[in-house]
Amino acid sequence: MKMIYLTKQYKFCAAHQYWNESWTERENDEVFGEDVKVHGHNYILSITVKGNINKDSGFIVDIKKLNEIINKKVIDIFDHSQIEKDIAWFKDKQPSTENMVVFIWNEIVDRIPSNAILHCVKLRETPTIFSEYYG
């Protein structure tokens, strides 16, 4: 049987601020520009899983269970947060989409239901920038 890929999208809103304490204000301004100010985004999260089709259900993953996991381990944590202040994992990391997809992967990789396998975490910050992580 061929491997099937399924992507489910989620949305959340969060704020963040880029700043490196070991840099001068000028260095921070040069690298981060206006993003040294607290600002927010309407993120679009795409979770792609892969697996074989269950002959009884016709699905590769139980979407209801997947939604429960993503809501508990990702949306409830990020939504309406200031990422670098509210989420301990980011205390020593920039709240970039690059770091966010790694965090999300680590939170859900061992929790994917229905014998499906996590394939990709994609996080879109704006219409023109997103990060993807394949573990």
Coordinates of C-alpha atoms in Angstrom, one line a residue:
M1 CA 0.0 0.0 0.0
K2 CA 1.3 3.5 -0.9
M3 CA 2.1 6.0 1.9
I4 CA -0.4 8.8 2.1
Y5 CA 0.4 12.3 3.3
L6 CA -2.3 14.4 5.1
T7 CA -2.0 18.0 6.2
K8 CA -4.2 19.7 8.8
Q9 CA -4.0 23.5 9.3
Y10 CA -4.5 25.4 12.5
K11 CA -4.4 29.1 13.4
F12 CA -3.3 31.0 16.4
C13 CA -2.3 34.6 17.3
A14 CA 0.9 35.4 19.3
A15 CA 3.3 38.2 19.9
H16 CA 7.0 38.3 20.1
Q17 CA 10.0 40.6 20.3
Y18 CA 13.5 39.9 19.0
W19 CA 16.4 41.0 21.2
N20 CA 19.8 39.5 22.0
E21 CA 20.9 40.5 25.5
S22 CA 24.6 40.0 24.6
W23 CA 24.4 42.5 21.8
T24 CA 24.4 46.3 21.9
E25 CA 21.3 48.2 21.0
R26 CA 22.8 49.1 17.7
E27 CA 23.6 45.4 16.9
N28 CA 20.0 44.5 17.8
D29 CA 18.7 47.3 15.6
E30 CA 20.9 46.3 12.7
V31 CA 19.9 42.6 12.8
F32 CA 16.2 42.8 13.9
G33 CA 15.2 46.3 12.7
E34 CA 11.6 47.2 13.7
D35 CA 11.2 43.7 15.2
V36 CA 12.9 44.8 18.4
K37 CA 9.5 46.1 19.2
V38 CA 6.8 43.8 20.6
H39 CA 4.6 42.8 17.6
G40 CA 2.2 40.0 16.8
H41 CA 1.2 37.7 14.0
N42 CA -1.7 35.5 12.9
Y43 CA 0.1 32.3 12.5
I44 CA -1.0 29.4 10.2
L45 CA 0.3 26.0 11.4
S46 CA 0.3 23.1 9.0
I47 CA 0.9 19.6 10.5
T48 CA 1.6 16.9 7.9
V49 CA 1.4 13.3 8.9
K50 CA 2.0 10.2 6.8
G51 CA 0.8 6.7 7.0
N52 CA -1.3 3.9 5.5
I53 CA -5.0 4.1 5.0
N54 CA -7.0 2.2 7.7
K55 CA -9.3 0.0 5.7
D56 CA -12.1 0.3 8.2
S57 CA -12.1 4.1 8.6
G58 CA -10.6 5.1 5.3
F59 CA -8.3 7.6 7.1
I60 CA -4.6 7.6 8.0
V61 CA -5.1 9.5 11.2
D62 CA -8.0 10.1 13.7
I63 CA -8.4 13.9 13.1
K64 CA -10.4 14.3 16.3
K65 CA -7.5 12.9 18.4
L66 CA -5.0 14.9 16.3
N67 CA -6.9 18.1 17.0
E68 CA -7.0 17.4 20.7
I69 CA -3.2 16.9 20.8
I70 CA -2.5 20.0 18.7
N71 CA -4.9 22.2 20.8
K72 CA -3.4 21.0 24.1
K73 CA 0.3 20.9 23.2
V74 CA 0.5 23.8 20.7
I75 CA -2.5 26.2 20.4
D76 CA -3.3 26.5 24.1
I77 CA 0.4 27.3 24.7
F78 CA 1.0 29.8 21.9
D79 CA -2.3 31.5 21.4
H80 CA -2.4 35.0 22.8
S81 CA 1.1 34.6 24.3
Q82 CA 4.2 36.7 24.1
I83 CA 6.3 33.8 23.1
E84 CA 9.7 34.6 24.6
K85 CA 8.2 35.7 27.9
D86 CA 5.4 33.2 28.4
I87 CA 6.9 29.9 27.1
A88 CA 9.9 28.7 29.2
W89 CA 11.5 26.9 26.3
F90 CA 12.1 30.3 24.6
K91 CA 13.8 32.0 27.5
D92 CA 17.2 31.6 25.9
K93 CA 16.0 31.4 22.3
Q94 CA 14.7 33.8 19.7
P95 CA 10.9 33.5 19.1
S96 CA 11.5 32.9 15.4
T97 CA 9.5 30.5 13.2
E98 CA 12.6 28.4 12.9
N99 CA 12.7 27.8 16.7
M100 CA 8.9 27.6 16.9
V101 CA 8.7 24.6 14.5
V102 CA 11.4 22.7 16.4
F103 CA 9.4 23.3 19.7
I104 CA 6.2 22.2 18.1
W105 CA 7.8 19.1 16.6
N106 CA 9.2 18.1 19.9
E107 CA 5.9 18.6 21.7
I108 CA 3.9 16.4 19.3
V109 CA 6.2 13.9 17.5
D110 CA 5.6 11.1 20.0
R111 CA 1.9 11.8 20.3
I112 CA 0.6 11.4 16.8
P113 CA -2.4 9.0 16.8
S114 CA -3.6 6.1 14.6
N115 CA -0.1 4.7 13.7
A116 CA 0.5 7.8 11.6
I117 CA 3.9 9.4 11.6
L118 CA 4.7 13.1 11.9
H119 CA 6.2 14.2 8.6
C120 CA 6.4 18.0 8.7
V121 CA 5.6 21.0 10.8
K122 CA 5.2 24.2 8.8
L123 CA 4.5 27.5 10.3
R124 CA 3.6 30.6 8.3
E125 CA 4.2 33.9 10.1
T126 CA 3.3 36.2 7.2
P127 CA 2.1 35.8 3.6
T128 CA 5.8 35.9 2.6
I129 CA 7.6 33.9 5.2
F130 CA 7.3 30.4 6.8
S131 CA 9.5 27.7 8.2
E132 CA 9.3 23.9 7.7
Y133 CA 10.8 21.2 9.9
Y134 CA 11.1 17.6 9.1
G135 CA 12.6 16.4 12.4

